[in-house]
């Protein structure tokens, strides 16, 4: 009998539970036993593995986080750690593995594939930092969490004619900032793919203020600047007071959106299908609303294209 191991790795993302549920149910329907590996790759190395039945995953699709818990595992980054993990899989008779996670998790999955493990990756990260897929699980929910926060900040900014810098997550990817600026009416956006210097940000605010717009929203991706330094710079140059808001980990939690639950369900079923059809070393994704797959080794070979979205933002932020 085939045995499937499933783990979540890296940062958690809303919708991971819906993906776990989908994998367990799809596997059960193909008479495959599922083993839940707790705590990501570290849990695999530590043999933290238990049977996972459809009853265990019943009513979890609406829950944020991951019932399997997750970690960022340093030991697994070493060859010896990965060999240990492969031996544990053999010891438990696990011949199929599903890894739900982001970039680092996929790198680990690809290395396990090279060690002869049958593995499929499901993209679960709020960052949406894979260009091979239109969406990763968790992005839509995080985006809506950001929009909820932006909307509240906008109310008070309008009342007080204030400018606020909002820092969102995304690691080195500008998707969360770009989409939230588009949907949340952000005036100025700076992302790793088009980083604005302090003076450019100041001159953009200045031109909006000159045209009578005083409540400006600056949306930036994390890790690019010291947000307090940017605030002080703007305040000194333009003689205005600026607010800052780092949204932080509220972006990672919460009940997944309908979109994320459905995406997770589709990807989970596809992952099981691929394994039973004899495929390995693939990542599932979504393109033009179709579930697709691509070699794990190629997930980062496709480039992001922000041209259209940034063009829209530039169009919407003109006030004169
Ligand atoms: O990858 C998801 C993410 O939330 C990033 O946006 C962020 O940079 C990072 O994880 C934070 O990681 P940690 O949970 O290790 O602090």
Short mmCIF file of C-alpha atoms and ligand atoms in Angstrom, two decimals:
data_model
loop_
_atom_site.label_atom_id
_atom_site.label_comp_id
_atom_site.label_asym_id
_atom_site.label_seq_id
_atom_site.Cartn_x
_atom_site.Cartn_y
_atom_site.Cartn_z
CA UNK A 1 0.00 0.00 0.00
CA UNK A 2 1.22 3.52 -0.82
CA UNK A 3 1.87 5.83 2.08
CA UNK A 4 1.90 9.60 1.74
CA UNK A 5 3.66 12.00 4.10
CA UNK A 6 2.59 15.62 4.25
CA UNK A 7 4.31 18.58 5.87
CA UNK A 8 4.06 22.35 6.00
CA UNK A 9 7.29 24.30 6.06
CA UNK A 10 8.53 27.90 6.34
CA UNK A 11 6.15 30.70 7.24
CA UNK A 12 2.56 29.60 7.73
CA UNK A 13 -0.12 30.85 5.36
CA UNK A 14 -3.93 30.90 5.59
CA UNK A 15 -5.23 28.05 3.47
CA UNK A 16 -2.54 25.54 4.40
CA UNK A 17 -5.13 23.59 6.40
CA UNK A 18 -7.50 23.46 3.44
CA UNK A 19 -4.63 22.03 1.37
CA UNK A 20 -3.86 19.42 4.04
CA UNK A 21 -7.53 18.43 4.13
CA UNK A 22 -7.64 18.12 0.34
CA UNK A 23 -4.52 15.95 0.22
CA UNK A 24 -5.74 13.62 2.98
CA UNK A 25 -9.19 13.15 1.42
CA UNK A 26 -7.83 12.72 -2.13
CA UNK A 27 -5.30 10.18 -0.86
CA UNK A 28 -7.95 8.25 1.07
CA UNK A 29 -10.01 7.98 -2.11
CA UNK A 30 -7.07 6.35 -3.81
CA UNK A 31 -6.48 3.98 -0.87
CA UNK A 32 -3.36 5.80 0.18
CA UNK A 33 -2.65 6.15 3.87
CA UNK A 34 -1.59 9.66 4.94
CA UNK A 35 0.98 10.44 7.60
CA UNK A 36 1.12 13.95 9.05
CA UNK A 37 4.67 15.17 9.64
CA UNK A 38 4.58 17.75 12.43
CA UNK A 39 6.86 20.80 12.47
CA UNK A 40 8.13 20.85 8.89
CA UNK A 41 11.45 19.31 7.87
CA UNK A 42 12.64 19.43 11.48
CA UNK A 43 9.68 17.26 12.48
CA UNK A 44 10.59 14.83 9.70
CA UNK A 45 14.17 14.53 10.93
CA UNK A 46 12.88 14.11 14.51
CA UNK A 47 10.34 11.41 13.47
CA UNK A 48 7.44 13.54 14.63
CA UNK A 49 5.03 11.60 12.43
CA UNK A 50 1.48 10.37 13.02
CA UNK A 51 -1.34 8.94 11.00
CA UNK A 52 -3.72 11.55 9.56
CA UNK A 53 -7.23 10.42 8.68
CA UNK A 54 -10.09 12.30 6.99
CA UNK A 55 -11.60 12.64 10.50
CA UNK A 56 -8.47 14.47 11.67
CA UNK A 57 -8.85 17.03 8.91
CA UNK A 58 -12.59 17.46 9.12
CA UNK A 59 -13.72 21.08 9.66
CA UNK A 60 -10.24 22.59 9.37
CA UNK A 61 -10.58 24.36 5.99
CA UNK A 62 -11.66 27.62 7.65
CA UNK A 63 -8.80 27.67 10.15
CA UNK A 64 -5.73 29.86 9.72
CA UNK A 65 -2.21 28.61 10.50
CA UNK A 66 -1.37 24.96 10.01
CA UNK A 67 -2.52 22.03 12.14
CA UNK A 68 0.77 20.34 11.26
CA UNK A 69 2.79 23.25 12.63
CA UNK A 70 5.79 24.51 10.75
CA UNK A 71 9.41 25.55 11.13
CA UNK A 72 12.42 26.90 9.31
CA UNK A 73 14.91 24.04 9.63
CA UNK A 74 18.64 24.75 9.55
CA UNK A 75 19.61 21.07 9.84
CA UNK A 76 17.73 20.29 6.63
CA UNK A 77 19.83 22.82 4.74
CA UNK A 78 22.81 20.49 5.17
CA UNK A 79 23.21 17.36 3.03
CA UNK A 80 23.47 15.19 6.16
CA UNK A 81 20.12 16.51 7.47
CA UNK A 82 18.40 15.72 4.18
CA UNK A 83 19.85 12.20 4.10
CA UNK A 84 18.57 11.69 7.64
CA UNK A 85 15.12 12.87 6.50
CA UNK A 86 15.18 10.46 3.56
CA UNK A 87 16.06 7.59 5.91
CA UNK A 88 13.15 8.49 8.22
CA UNK A 89 10.74 8.42 5.27
CA UNK A 90 12.00 4.96 4.38
CA UNK A 91 11.74 3.79 7.97
CA UNK A 92 8.06 4.86 8.08
CA UNK A 93 7.38 3.30 4.67
CA UNK A 94 6.43 6.69 3.21
CA UNK A 95 6.87 6.61 -0.55
CA UNK A 96 5.03 9.83 -1.46
CA UNK A 97 5.68 13.27 0.03
CA UNK A 98 3.73 16.52 -0.28
CA UNK A 99 5.48 19.70 0.86
CA UNK A 100 3.40 22.85 1.37
CA UNK A 101 5.52 25.98 1.66
CA UNK A 102 7.46 28.72 -0.05
CA UNK A 103 10.78 29.12 -1.75
CA UNK A 104 13.06 27.58 0.90
CA UNK A 105 10.66 24.65 1.34
CA UNK A 106 10.64 24.02 -2.40
CA UNK A 107 14.45 24.05 -2.51
CA UNK A 108 14.42 21.35 0.17
CA UNK A 109 11.75 19.38 -1.70
CA UNK A 110 13.78 19.52 -4.90
CA UNK A 111 16.84 18.17 -3.04
CA UNK A 112 14.76 15.31 -1.61
CA UNK A 113 13.54 14.55 -5.13
CA UNK A 114 17.21 14.26 -6.18
CA UNK A 115 17.70 11.75 -3.36
CA UNK A 116 15.00 9.58 -4.95
CA UNK A 117 11.97 10.67 -2.89
CA UNK A 118 8.69 11.10 -4.79
CA UNK A 119 7.75 14.62 -3.88
CA UNK A 120 5.32 17.31 -5.04
CA UNK A 121 5.32 20.91 -3.81
CA UNK A 122 2.27 23.06 -3.14
CA UNK A 123 2.96 26.83 -2.96
CA UNK A 124 1.82 28.08 0.44
CA UNK A 125 3.11 31.57 1.21
CA UNK A 126 1.51 34.96 1.69
CA UNK A 127 4.39 36.52 -0.27
CA UNK A 128 3.23 35.28 -3.70
CA UNK A 129 6.88 35.29 -4.65
CA UNK A 130 6.72 32.58 -7.30
CA UNK A 131 6.16 33.95 -10.78
CA UNK A 132 5.39 30.50 -12.24
CA UNK A 133 1.99 30.58 -10.54
CA UNK A 134 -0.48 33.46 -10.54
CA UNK A 135 -1.25 32.85 -6.87
CA UNK A 136 0.18 30.98 -3.92
CA UNK A 137 -2.05 29.83 -1.07
CA UNK A 138 -2.42 32.55 1.57
CA UNK A 139 -1.75 35.56 -0.62
CA UNK A 140 -5.40 36.46 -1.17
CA UNK A 141 -6.22 36.27 2.54
CA UNK A 142 -3.17 38.34 3.52
CA UNK A 143 -4.06 40.88 0.85
CA UNK A 144 -7.56 41.23 2.25
CA UNK A 145 -6.19 41.58 5.79
CA UNK A 146 -3.95 44.39 4.55
CA UNK A 147 -6.88 46.04 2.78
CA UNK A 148 -8.93 45.96 5.94
CA UNK A 149 -6.10 47.72 7.80
CA UNK A 150 -5.53 50.22 4.98
CA UNK A 151 -9.17 51.08 4.87
CA UNK A 152 -9.18 51.94 8.58
CA UNK A 153 -5.98 53.96 8.29
CA UNK A 154 -7.44 55.84 5.30
CA UNK A 155 -10.46 56.94 7.34
CA UNK A 156 -8.37 58.64 9.97
CA UNK A 157 -5.79 59.94 7.45
CA UNK A 158 -8.59 61.67 5.56
CA UNK A 159 -10.04 63.22 8.71
CA UNK A 160 -6.65 64.61 9.77
CA UNK A 161 -5.10 65.24 6.35
CA UNK A 162 -2.23 62.91 7.22
CA UNK A 163 0.27 60.96 5.21
CA UNK A 164 0.98 57.40 6.39
CA UNK A 165 3.71 54.99 5.41
CA UNK A 166 2.44 51.41 5.59
CA UNK A 167 4.95 48.57 5.57
CA UNK A 168 3.65 45.23 4.36
CA UNK A 169 5.26 41.80 4.20
CA UNK A 170 6.40 40.08 1.03
CA UNK A 171 10.03 39.36 1.81
CA UNK A 172 11.75 40.37 -1.46
CA UNK A 173 8.59 40.39 -3.56
CA UNK A 174 6.39 43.42 -4.25
CA UNK A 175 3.10 41.59 -4.87
CA UNK A 176 1.47 42.28 -1.50
CA UNK A 177 2.40 45.97 -1.74
CA UNK A 178 1.40 46.32 -5.39
CA UNK A 179 -1.96 44.56 -5.11
CA UNK A 180 -2.83 46.31 -1.86
CA UNK A 181 -1.93 49.71 -3.32
CA UNK A 182 -4.08 48.97 -6.36
CA UNK A 183 -7.06 47.77 -4.36
CA UNK A 184 -6.55 50.14 -1.44
CA UNK A 185 -5.97 53.35 -3.41
CA UNK A 186 -2.35 53.80 -2.34
CA UNK A 187 -0.78 56.93 -3.80
CA UNK A 188 2.92 56.04 -3.64
CA UNK A 189 4.39 52.59 -3.77
CA UNK A 190 7.92 51.34 -3.42
CA UNK A 191 8.72 47.67 -3.95
CA UNK A 192 11.96 45.72 -4.38
CA UNK A 193 11.29 45.53 -8.11
CA UNK A 194 11.01 49.34 -8.32
CA UNK A 195 12.59 50.86 -5.28
CA UNK A 196 12.13 54.62 -4.89
CA UNK A 197 14.77 56.67 -3.09
CA UNK A 198 13.76 59.04 -0.26
CA UNK A 199 13.96 62.13 -2.49
CA UNK A 200 11.68 60.61 -5.14
CA UNK A 201 9.14 59.70 -2.46
CA UNK A 202 9.31 63.28 -1.12
CA UNK A 203 8.84 64.83 -4.54
CA UNK A 204 5.86 62.54 -5.23
CA UNK A 205 4.24 63.57 -1.94
CA UNK A 206 5.07 67.20 -2.64
CA UNK A 207 3.37 67.16 -6.04
CA UNK A 208 0.24 65.58 -4.55
CA UNK A 209 0.16 68.15 -1.77
CA UNK A 210 0.63 70.93 -4.30
CA UNK A 211 -2.47 69.70 -6.11
CA UNK A 212 -4.47 69.76 -2.85
CA UNK A 213 -4.18 66.11 -1.76
CA UNK A 214 -2.94 65.91 1.82
CA UNK A 215 -3.87 62.38 2.94
CA UNK A 216 -1.36 60.30 1.03
CA UNK A 217 -0.74 56.61 1.50
CA UNK A 218 2.79 55.32 0.90
CA UNK A 219 2.91 51.53 0.70
CA UNK A 220 6.30 49.87 0.95
CA UNK A 221 7.54 46.30 1.03
CA UNK A 222 9.37 45.24 4.20
CA UNK A 223 13.17 44.98 4.39
CA UNK A 224 13.75 47.92 2.05
CA UNK A 225 14.13 50.84 4.41
CA UNK A 226 14.06 51.80 8.04
CA UNK A 227 10.49 53.12 8.09
CA UNK A 228 11.23 55.57 10.95
CA UNK A 229 14.18 56.99 9.06
CA UNK A 230 11.98 57.50 6.00
CA UNK A 231 9.31 59.20 8.13
CA UNK A 232 11.87 61.60 9.63
CA UNK A 233 13.32 62.38 6.22
CA UNK A 234 9.93 63.28 4.76
CA UNK A 235 8.97 65.32 7.81
CA UNK A 236 12.17 67.33 7.66
CA UNK A 237 12.08 67.92 3.92
CA UNK A 238 8.39 68.69 3.53
CA UNK A 239 7.62 70.07 6.99
CA UNK A 240 4.64 67.73 7.45
CA UNK A 241 3.99 65.16 10.13
CA UNK A 242 3.92 61.58 8.90
CA UNK A 243 2.44 58.45 10.48
CA UNK A 244 3.91 54.97 10.18
CA UNK A 245 2.30 51.56 10.44
CA UNK A 246 4.10 48.22 10.21
CA UNK A 247 1.31 45.70 9.76
CA UNK A 248 3.42 42.71 10.87
CA UNK A 249 2.10 39.28 11.69
CA UNK A 250 -1.61 40.03 11.47
CA UNK A 251 -0.92 39.48 7.75
CA UNK A 252 -0.05 35.83 8.33
CA UNK A 253 -3.06 34.76 10.38
CA UNK A 254 -6.80 34.57 10.07
CA UNK A 255 -9.42 32.41 8.45
CA UNK A 256 -8.56 31.87 4.79
CA UNK A 257 -10.61 33.59 2.11
CA UNK A 258 -12.91 31.54 -0.11
CA UNK A 259 -10.38 32.00 -2.91
CA UNK A 260 -7.55 30.52 -0.83
CA UNK A 261 -9.66 27.59 0.38
CA UNK A 262 -10.69 26.69 -3.15
CA UNK A 263 -7.19 27.18 -4.53
CA UNK A 264 -5.78 24.98 -1.74
CA UNK A 265 -8.38 22.29 -2.42
CA UNK A 266 -7.62 22.24 -6.14
CA UNK A 267 -3.87 22.15 -5.60
CA UNK A 268 -4.08 19.46 -2.92
CA UNK A 269 -6.07 17.12 -5.14
CA UNK A 270 -3.72 17.77 -8.06
CA UNK A 271 -0.65 16.97 -5.93
CA UNK A 272 -2.05 13.53 -5.05
CA UNK A 273 -3.02 12.90 -8.67
CA UNK A 274 0.50 13.70 -9.86
CA UNK A 275 2.10 11.38 -7.32
CA UNK A 276 -0.18 8.46 -8.21
CA UNK A 277 0.51 9.07 -11.90
CA UNK A 278 4.21 8.58 -11.19
CA UNK A 279 5.38 12.19 -11.23
CA UNK A 280 7.89 13.66 -8.81
CA UNK A 281 9.96 16.82 -8.46
CA UNK A 282 7.07 19.05 -9.51
CA UNK A 283 5.35 22.08 -8.01
CA UNK A 284 1.68 22.71 -8.67
CA UNK A 285 0.43 26.18 -9.52
CA UNK A 286 -2.39 28.08 -11.15
CA UNK A 287 -2.28 29.88 -14.50
CA UNK A 288 -5.32 31.31 -16.30
CA UNK A 289 -7.48 29.52 -13.71
CA UNK A 290 -6.06 26.12 -14.63
CA UNK A 291 -4.08 24.01 -12.18
CA UNK A 292 -0.67 23.43 -13.71
CA UNK A 293 2.62 21.87 -12.68
CA UNK A 294 6.25 22.77 -13.29
CA UNK A 295 9.61 21.24 -12.31
CA UNK A 296 10.65 22.35 -8.83
CA UNK A 297 14.04 23.26 -10.24
CA UNK A 298 12.40 25.80 -12.57
CA UNK A 299 10.09 27.60 -10.17
CA UNK A 300 12.39 30.61 -9.94
CA UNK A 301 13.29 30.81 -13.62
CA UNK A 302 10.20 32.82 -14.53
CA UNK A 303 10.38 36.57 -14.03
CA UNK A 304 7.74 38.83 -12.53
CA UNK A 305 6.22 41.48 -14.74
CA UNK A 306 4.92 44.55 -12.88
CA UNK A 307 4.67 46.74 -15.94
CA UNK A 308 0.88 46.82 -16.24
CA UNK A 309 0.13 47.05 -12.50
CA UNK A 310 2.65 49.80 -11.80
CA UNK A 311 1.36 51.66 -14.86
CA UNK A 312 -2.15 51.51 -13.38
CA UNK A 313 -0.88 52.79 -10.04
CA UNK A 314 0.86 55.69 -11.75
CA UNK A 315 -2.37 56.51 -13.59
CA UNK A 316 -4.50 56.44 -10.46
CA UNK A 317 -2.18 58.57 -8.40
CA UNK A 318 -2.31 61.70 -10.55
CA UNK A 319 -4.32 64.50 -9.01
CA UNK A 320 -3.55 67.64 -10.93
O1 LIG B 1 7.38 34.27 3.98
C1 LIG B 1 6.34 34.79 4.74
C2 LIG B 1 6.85 35.87 5.64
O2 LIG B 1 5.79 36.33 6.45
C3 LIG B 1 7.55 37.04 4.96
O3 LIG B 1 6.64 37.94 4.41
C4 LIG B 1 8.39 37.59 6.09
O4 LIG B 1 9.50 38.29 5.59
C5 LIG B 1 8.81 36.35 6.81
O5 LIG B 1 7.85 35.36 6.50
C6 LIG B 1 8.91 36.48 8.30
O6 LIG B 1 9.47 35.31 8.73
P1 LIG B 1 9.54 34.81 10.24
O7 LIG B 1 8.23 34.20 10.55
O8 LIG B 1 10.63 33.78 10.22
O9 LIG B 1 9.86 36.01 11.05
#
